[in-house]
Coordinates of C-alpha atoms and ligand atoms in Angstrom, one line a residue:
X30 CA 104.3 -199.8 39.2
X31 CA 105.7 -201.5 41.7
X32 CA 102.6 -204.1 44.2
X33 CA 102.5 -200.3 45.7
X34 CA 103.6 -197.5 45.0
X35 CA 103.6 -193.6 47.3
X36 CA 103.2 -190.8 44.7
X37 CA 104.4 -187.9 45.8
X38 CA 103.3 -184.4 44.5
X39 CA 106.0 -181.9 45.3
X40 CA 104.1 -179.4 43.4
X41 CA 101.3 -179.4 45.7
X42 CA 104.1 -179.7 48.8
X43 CA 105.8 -176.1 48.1
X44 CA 101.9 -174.6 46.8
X45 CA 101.1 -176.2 50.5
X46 CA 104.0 -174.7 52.1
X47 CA 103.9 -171.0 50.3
X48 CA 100.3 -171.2 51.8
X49 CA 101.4 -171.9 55.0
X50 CA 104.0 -169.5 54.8
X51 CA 101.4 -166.6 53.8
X52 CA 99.4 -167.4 56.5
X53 CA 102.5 -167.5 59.0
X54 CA 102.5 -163.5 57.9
X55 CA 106.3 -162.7 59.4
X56 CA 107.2 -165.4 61.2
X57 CA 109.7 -168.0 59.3
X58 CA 108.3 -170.9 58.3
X59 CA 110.0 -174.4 59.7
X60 CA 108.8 -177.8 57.1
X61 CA 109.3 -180.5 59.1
X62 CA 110.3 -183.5 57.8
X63 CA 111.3 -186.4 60.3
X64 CA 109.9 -189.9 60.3
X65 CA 110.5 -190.1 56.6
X66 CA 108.6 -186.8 55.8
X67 CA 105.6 -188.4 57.7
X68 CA 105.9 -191.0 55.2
X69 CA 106.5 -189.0 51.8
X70 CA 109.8 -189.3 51.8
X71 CA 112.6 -187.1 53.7
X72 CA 115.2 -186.4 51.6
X73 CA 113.1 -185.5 48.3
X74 CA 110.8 -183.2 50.6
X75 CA 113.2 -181.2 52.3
X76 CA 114.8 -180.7 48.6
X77 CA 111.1 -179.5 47.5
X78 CA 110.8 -177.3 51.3
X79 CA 114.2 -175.8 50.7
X80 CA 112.7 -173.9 46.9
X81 CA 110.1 -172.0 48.9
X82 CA 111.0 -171.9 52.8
X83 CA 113.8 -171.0 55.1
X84 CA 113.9 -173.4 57.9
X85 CA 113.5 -177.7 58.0
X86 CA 113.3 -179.3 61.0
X87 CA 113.4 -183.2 62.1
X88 CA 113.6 -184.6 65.5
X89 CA 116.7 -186.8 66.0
X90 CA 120.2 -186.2 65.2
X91 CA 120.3 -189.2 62.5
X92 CA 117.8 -187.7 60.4
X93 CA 119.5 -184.4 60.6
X94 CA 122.9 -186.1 59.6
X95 CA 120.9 -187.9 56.5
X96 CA 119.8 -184.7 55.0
X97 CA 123.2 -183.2 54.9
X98 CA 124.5 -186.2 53.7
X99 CA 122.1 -185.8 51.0
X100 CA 123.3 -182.4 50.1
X101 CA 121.2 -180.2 52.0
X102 CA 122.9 -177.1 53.7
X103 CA 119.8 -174.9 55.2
X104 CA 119.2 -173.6 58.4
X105 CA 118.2 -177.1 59.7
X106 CA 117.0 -178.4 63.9
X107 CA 116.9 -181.2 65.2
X108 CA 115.2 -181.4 68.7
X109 CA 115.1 -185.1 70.0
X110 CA 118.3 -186.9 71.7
X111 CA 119.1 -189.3 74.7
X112 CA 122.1 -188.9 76.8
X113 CA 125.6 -190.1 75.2
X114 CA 124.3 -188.9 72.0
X115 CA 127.8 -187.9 69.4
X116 CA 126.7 -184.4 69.0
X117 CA 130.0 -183.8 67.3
X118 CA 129.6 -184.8 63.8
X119 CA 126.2 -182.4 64.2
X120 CA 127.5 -179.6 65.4
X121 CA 130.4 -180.3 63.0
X122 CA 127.6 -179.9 59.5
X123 CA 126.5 -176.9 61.3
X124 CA 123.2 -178.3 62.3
X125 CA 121.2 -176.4 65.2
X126 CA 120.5 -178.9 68.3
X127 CA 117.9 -178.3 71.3
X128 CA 118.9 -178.0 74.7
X129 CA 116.0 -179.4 77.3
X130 CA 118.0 -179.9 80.3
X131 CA 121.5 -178.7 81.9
X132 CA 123.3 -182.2 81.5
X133 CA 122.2 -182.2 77.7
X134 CA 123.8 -178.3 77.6
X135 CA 126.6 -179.9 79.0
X136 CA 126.7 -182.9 76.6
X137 CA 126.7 -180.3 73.1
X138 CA 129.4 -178.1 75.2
X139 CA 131.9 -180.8 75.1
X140 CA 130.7 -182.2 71.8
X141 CA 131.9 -178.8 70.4
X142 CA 135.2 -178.5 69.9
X143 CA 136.2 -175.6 67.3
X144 CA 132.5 -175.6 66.4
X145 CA 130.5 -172.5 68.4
X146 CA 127.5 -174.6 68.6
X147 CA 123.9 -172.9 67.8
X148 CA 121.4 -174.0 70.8
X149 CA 117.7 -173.8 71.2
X150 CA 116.5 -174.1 74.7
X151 CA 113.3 -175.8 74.9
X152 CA 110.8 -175.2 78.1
X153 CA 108.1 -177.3 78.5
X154 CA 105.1 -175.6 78.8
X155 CA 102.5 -178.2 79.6
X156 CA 102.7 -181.0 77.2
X157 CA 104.6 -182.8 79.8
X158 CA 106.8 -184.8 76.6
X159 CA 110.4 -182.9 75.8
X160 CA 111.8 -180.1 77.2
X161 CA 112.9 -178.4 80.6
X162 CA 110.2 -178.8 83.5
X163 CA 109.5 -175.5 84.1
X164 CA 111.5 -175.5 88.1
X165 CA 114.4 -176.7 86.1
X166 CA 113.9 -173.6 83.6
X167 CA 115.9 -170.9 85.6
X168 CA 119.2 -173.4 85.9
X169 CA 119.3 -174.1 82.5
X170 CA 118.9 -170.7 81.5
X171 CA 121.9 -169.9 83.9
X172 CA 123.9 -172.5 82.6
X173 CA 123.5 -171.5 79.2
X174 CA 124.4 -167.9 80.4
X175 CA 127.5 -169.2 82.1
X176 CA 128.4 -170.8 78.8
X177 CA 127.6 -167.6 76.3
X178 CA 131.1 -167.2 75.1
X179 CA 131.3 -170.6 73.6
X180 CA 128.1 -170.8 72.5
X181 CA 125.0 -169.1 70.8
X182 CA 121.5 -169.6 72.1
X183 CA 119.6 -168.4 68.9
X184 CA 115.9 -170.3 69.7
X185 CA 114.0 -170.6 73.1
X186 CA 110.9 -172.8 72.2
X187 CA 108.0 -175.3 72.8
X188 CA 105.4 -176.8 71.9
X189 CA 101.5 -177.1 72.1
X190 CA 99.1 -179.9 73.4
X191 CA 96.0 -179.3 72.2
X192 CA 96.5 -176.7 69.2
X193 CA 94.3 -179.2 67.3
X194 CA 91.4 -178.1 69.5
X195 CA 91.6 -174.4 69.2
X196 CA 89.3 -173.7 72.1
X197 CA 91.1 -175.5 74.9
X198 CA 92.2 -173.5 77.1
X199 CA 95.5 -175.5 77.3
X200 CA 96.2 -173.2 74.4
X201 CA 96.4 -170.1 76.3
X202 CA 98.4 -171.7 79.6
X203 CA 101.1 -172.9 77.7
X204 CA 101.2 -169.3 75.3
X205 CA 101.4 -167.4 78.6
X206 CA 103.9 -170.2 80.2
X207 CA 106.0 -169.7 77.3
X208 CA 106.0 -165.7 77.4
X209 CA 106.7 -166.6 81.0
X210 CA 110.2 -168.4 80.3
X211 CA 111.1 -166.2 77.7
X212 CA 110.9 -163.4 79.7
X213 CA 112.8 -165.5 82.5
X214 CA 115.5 -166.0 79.7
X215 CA 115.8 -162.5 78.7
X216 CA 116.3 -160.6 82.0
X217 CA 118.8 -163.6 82.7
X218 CA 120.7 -161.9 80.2
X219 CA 119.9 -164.1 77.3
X220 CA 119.1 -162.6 73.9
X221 CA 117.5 -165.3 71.2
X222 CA 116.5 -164.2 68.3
X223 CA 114.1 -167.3 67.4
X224 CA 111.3 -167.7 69.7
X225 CA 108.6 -170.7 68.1
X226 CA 105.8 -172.8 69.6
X227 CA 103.4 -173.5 66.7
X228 CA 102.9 -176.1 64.8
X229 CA 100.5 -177.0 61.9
X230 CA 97.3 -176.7 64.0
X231 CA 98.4 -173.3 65.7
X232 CA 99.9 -171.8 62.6
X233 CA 96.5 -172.0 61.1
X234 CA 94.4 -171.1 64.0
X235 CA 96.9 -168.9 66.6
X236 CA 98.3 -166.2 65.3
X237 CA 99.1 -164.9 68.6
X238 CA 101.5 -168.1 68.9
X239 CA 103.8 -167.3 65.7
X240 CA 106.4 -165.6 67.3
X241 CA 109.7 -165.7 64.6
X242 CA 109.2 -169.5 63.6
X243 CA 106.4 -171.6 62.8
X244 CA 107.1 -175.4 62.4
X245 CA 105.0 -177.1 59.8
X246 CA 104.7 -180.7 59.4
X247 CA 100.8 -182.3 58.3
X248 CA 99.1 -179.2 57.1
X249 CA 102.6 -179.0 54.6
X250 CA 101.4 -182.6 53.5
X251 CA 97.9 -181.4 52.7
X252 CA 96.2 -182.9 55.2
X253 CA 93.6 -180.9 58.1
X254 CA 95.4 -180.8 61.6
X255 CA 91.8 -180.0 62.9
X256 CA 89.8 -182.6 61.2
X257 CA 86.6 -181.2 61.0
X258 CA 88.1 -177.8 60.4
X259 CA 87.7 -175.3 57.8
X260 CA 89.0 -175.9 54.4
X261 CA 92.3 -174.4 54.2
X262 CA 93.1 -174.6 50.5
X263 CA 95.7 -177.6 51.0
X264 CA 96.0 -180.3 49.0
X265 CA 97.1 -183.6 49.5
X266 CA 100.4 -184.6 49.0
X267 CA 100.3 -189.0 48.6
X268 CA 98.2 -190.8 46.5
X269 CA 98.8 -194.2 47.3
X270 CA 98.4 -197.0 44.8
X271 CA 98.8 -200.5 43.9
X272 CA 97.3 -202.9 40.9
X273 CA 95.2 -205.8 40.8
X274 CA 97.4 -208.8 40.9
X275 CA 94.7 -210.8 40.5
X276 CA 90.6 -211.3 40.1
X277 CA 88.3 -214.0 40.5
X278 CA 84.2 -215.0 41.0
X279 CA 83.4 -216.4 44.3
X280 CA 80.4 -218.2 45.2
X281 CA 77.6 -217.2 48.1
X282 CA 78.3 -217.8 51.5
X283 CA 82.3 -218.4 50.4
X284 CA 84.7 -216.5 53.0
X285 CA 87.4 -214.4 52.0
X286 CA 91.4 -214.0 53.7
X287 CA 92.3 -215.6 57.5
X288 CA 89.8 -216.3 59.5
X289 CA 86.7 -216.1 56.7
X290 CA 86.4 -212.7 58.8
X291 CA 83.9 -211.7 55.7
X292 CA 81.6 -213.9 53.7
X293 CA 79.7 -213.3 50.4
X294 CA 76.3 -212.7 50.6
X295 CA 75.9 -213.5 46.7
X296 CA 78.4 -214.5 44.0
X297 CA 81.0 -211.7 43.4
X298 CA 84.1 -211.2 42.1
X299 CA 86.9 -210.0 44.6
X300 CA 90.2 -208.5 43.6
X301 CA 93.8 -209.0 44.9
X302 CA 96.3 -206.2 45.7
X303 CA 99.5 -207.1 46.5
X304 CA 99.9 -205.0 49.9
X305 CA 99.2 -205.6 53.6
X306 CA 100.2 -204.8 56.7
X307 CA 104.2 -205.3 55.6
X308 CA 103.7 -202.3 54.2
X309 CA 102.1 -200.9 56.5
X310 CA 98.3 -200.9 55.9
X311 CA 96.7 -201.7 59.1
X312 CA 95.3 -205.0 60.1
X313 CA 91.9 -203.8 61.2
X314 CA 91.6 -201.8 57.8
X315 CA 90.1 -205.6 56.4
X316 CA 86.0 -204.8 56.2
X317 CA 86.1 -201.1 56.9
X318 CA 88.0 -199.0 54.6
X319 CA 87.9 -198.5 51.1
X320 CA 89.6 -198.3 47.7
X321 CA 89.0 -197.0 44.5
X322 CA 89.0 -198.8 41.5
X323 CA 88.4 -196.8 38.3
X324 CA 86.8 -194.3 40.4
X325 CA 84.4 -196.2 42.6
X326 CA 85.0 -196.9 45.5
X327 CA 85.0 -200.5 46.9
X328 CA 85.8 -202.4 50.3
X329 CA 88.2 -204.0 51.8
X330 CA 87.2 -207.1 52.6
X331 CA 88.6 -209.9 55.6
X332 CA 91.1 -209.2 57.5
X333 CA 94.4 -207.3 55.6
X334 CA 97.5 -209.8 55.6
X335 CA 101.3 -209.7 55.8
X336 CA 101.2 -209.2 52.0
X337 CA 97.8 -208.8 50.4
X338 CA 94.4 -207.8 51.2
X339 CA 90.9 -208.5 49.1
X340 CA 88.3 -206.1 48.1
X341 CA 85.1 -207.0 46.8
X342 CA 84.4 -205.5 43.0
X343 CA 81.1 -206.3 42.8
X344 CA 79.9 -205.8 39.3
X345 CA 83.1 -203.5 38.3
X346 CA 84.2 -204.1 35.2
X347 CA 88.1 -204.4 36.4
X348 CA 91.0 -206.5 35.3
X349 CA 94.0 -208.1 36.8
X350 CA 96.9 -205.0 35.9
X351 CA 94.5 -202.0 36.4
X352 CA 94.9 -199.4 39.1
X353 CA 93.9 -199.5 42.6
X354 CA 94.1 -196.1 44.6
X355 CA 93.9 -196.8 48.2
X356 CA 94.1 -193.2 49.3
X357 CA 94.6 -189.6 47.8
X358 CA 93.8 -185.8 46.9
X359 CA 89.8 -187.4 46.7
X360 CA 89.5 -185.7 43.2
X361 CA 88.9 -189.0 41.3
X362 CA 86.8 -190.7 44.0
X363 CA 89.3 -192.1 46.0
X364 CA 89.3 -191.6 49.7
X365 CA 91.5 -189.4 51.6
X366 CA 94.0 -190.2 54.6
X367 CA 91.5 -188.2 56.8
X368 CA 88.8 -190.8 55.0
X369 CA 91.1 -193.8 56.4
X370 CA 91.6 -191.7 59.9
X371 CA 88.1 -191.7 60.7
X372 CA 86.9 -195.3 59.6
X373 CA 90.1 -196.5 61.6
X374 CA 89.8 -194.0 64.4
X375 CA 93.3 -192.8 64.6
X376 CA 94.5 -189.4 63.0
X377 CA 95.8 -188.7 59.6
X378 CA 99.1 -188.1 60.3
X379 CA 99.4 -192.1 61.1
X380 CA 98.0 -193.3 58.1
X381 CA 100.5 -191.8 56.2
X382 CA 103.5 -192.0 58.2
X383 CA 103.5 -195.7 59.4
X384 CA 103.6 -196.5 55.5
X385 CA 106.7 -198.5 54.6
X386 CA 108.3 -202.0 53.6
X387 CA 108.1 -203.0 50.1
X388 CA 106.8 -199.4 48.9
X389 CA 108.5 -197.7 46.1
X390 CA 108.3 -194.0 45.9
X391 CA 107.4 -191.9 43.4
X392 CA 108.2 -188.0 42.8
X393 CA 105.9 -185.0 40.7
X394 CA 107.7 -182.1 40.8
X395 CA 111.1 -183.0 41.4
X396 CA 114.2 -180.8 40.9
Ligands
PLP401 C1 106.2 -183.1 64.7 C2 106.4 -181.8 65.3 C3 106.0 -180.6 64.7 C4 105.0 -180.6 63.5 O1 103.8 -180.9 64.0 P1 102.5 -180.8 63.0 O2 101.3 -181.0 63.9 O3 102.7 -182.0 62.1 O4 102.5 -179.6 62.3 C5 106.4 -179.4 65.3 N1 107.1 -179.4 66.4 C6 107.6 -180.5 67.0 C7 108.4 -180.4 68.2 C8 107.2 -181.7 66.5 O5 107.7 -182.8 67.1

């Protein structure tokens, strides 16, 4: 093992999605897989998502390019671009782009060449992040109209704001916003077949918002988009581990890492990993989270460095070489990446995705 390693159960990925899937009843389901598979890896993911669901879906045009130049050749969308973007090499591999204003209609128009380029318009219904205002709705639909014989508008879409908070009544506005577009679109003259707005959180709690697409990304990882939630038979997808490079007894009152941000009440023996904020492990994890080591948990202790970070074994019996599980499924005591969420009050999805530098990969499941 490399100092740390991302396991990576696509087993539990495709049981996650099939889940997901079943509980998306007609609709197509959509894996999403940008920012490196939130961390799990892109390329090996979308290979797993591919076995068991239709669509995949990134956000930028890069990642989209990556994944067919890894092979892939799926019904594949990639939503996120800035002006003077090369549409042409994506339109050539057949990938289907997002349209949120006219001059970005215009931009995949002349990107096209013999390609007849497959378009989803997206309104924005209320997040207020991508996607047409809504007073600019009626001229894109016209211009995308105007343009029907060399294009195909397969998708109109959006997305939610709150779908993590099932009660808000955000959720409703932007459903009927949407309904409100679509219907725009269609007496326009405009026939998509793919209308979609939900993600994890309203694919799980909306049913009403399913429409023919649902686009996946945490809940697919096996992790809660509603935190406190109800248990949704997921499982987590990353364990991620490292070893103990090194261990030694310290004295009372001896402080540990930069800044001697934790002292030893009594003699103790602390243990090295060879992992810190390089990789990805946040700072401010030093003297709040915890690891697991041989199934109990222990804490993190100081402040986490570029490289390494200290926990305090206590009266573990553990050597330099054995395992150290920092996060994962929670079956063998460890904590979870909701576990890590809460101590570090951010949300799951960024302890998992911001994970990177020196980490090696590894794959369960593979094909
Ligand atoms: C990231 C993203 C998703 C997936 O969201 P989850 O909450 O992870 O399910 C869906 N749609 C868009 C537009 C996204 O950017």
């Amino acid at each position: 093992m490399n100092q740390l390693e991302v396991h990576v159960d696509l087993d539990a990925y495709r049981a996650n999605l099939e889940r997901l899937a079943s509980l998306a009843s007609s609709a197509q389901t959509m894996a999403v897989v940008k920012a490196g598979g939130y961390g799990h890896g892109m390329v090996p993911v979308a290979r797993a998502a591919r076995e068991v669901v239709p669509w995949v879906g990134v956000a930028t045009p890069t990642e989209a390019l990556a994944l067919r130049a890894s092979g892939d050749t799926g019904p594949l969308l990639c939503w996120l671009a800035v002006p003077g973007e090369d549409y042409r090499p994506v339109l050539a591999a057949g990938i289907d782009v997002t349209a949120s204003s006219v001059a970005q209609l215009h931009e995949i128009l002349a990107a096209a060449g013999e390609t007849r380029p497959r378009v989803h318009l997206k309104i924005d219904t209320g997040l207020n992040r991508n996607g047409s205002a809504r007073s600019e709705w009626p001229a894109l639909v016209e211009a995308a109209r105007r343009a029907r014989g060399r294009l195909d508008v397969v998708g109109l879409w959006s997305h939610f704001a709150c779908a993590d908070e099932p009660e808000h009544p955000a959720n409703d506005a932007q459903q009927t916003a949407f309904d409100e577009a679509v219907a725009q679109a269609r007496d326009a003259g405009l026939e998509p077949s793919l209308l979609h707005l939900a993600n994890s959180a309203a694919t799980v709690t909306r049913p009403s918002s399913h429409y023919d697409v649902v686009r996946v990304g945490i809940a697919s990882y096996g992790l809660n988009p509603i935190p406190r939630g109800d248990d949704l038979g997921l499982r987590p997808v990353m364990t991620v581990r490292s070893r103990l490079a090194h261990v030694k007894e310290i004295a009372a009152g001896e402080g540990v890492s930069y800044g001697h941000r934790w002292v030893a009440e009594a003699p103790t023996r602390i243990g090295l990993i060879p992992a810190g904020y390089g990789e990805g492990i946040m700072r401010a994890a030093g003297n709040r989270c915890q690891v697991a080591v041989h199934g109990h948990r222990v804490p993190m202790v100081g402040v986490v460095c570029m490289d390494q970070f200290v926990v305090d074994l206590g009266d573990i019996e553990a050597e330099p070489g054995d395992v150290v599980t920092l996060f994962g499924s929670g079956d063998d005591g460890e904590p979870t990446a909701q576990d890590w969420a809460d101590v570090l009050g951010t949300i799951n999805y960024e302890i998992v995705t911001r994970l990177g530098g020196r980490i090696r990969h590894t794959y369960r499941g593979g094909r």
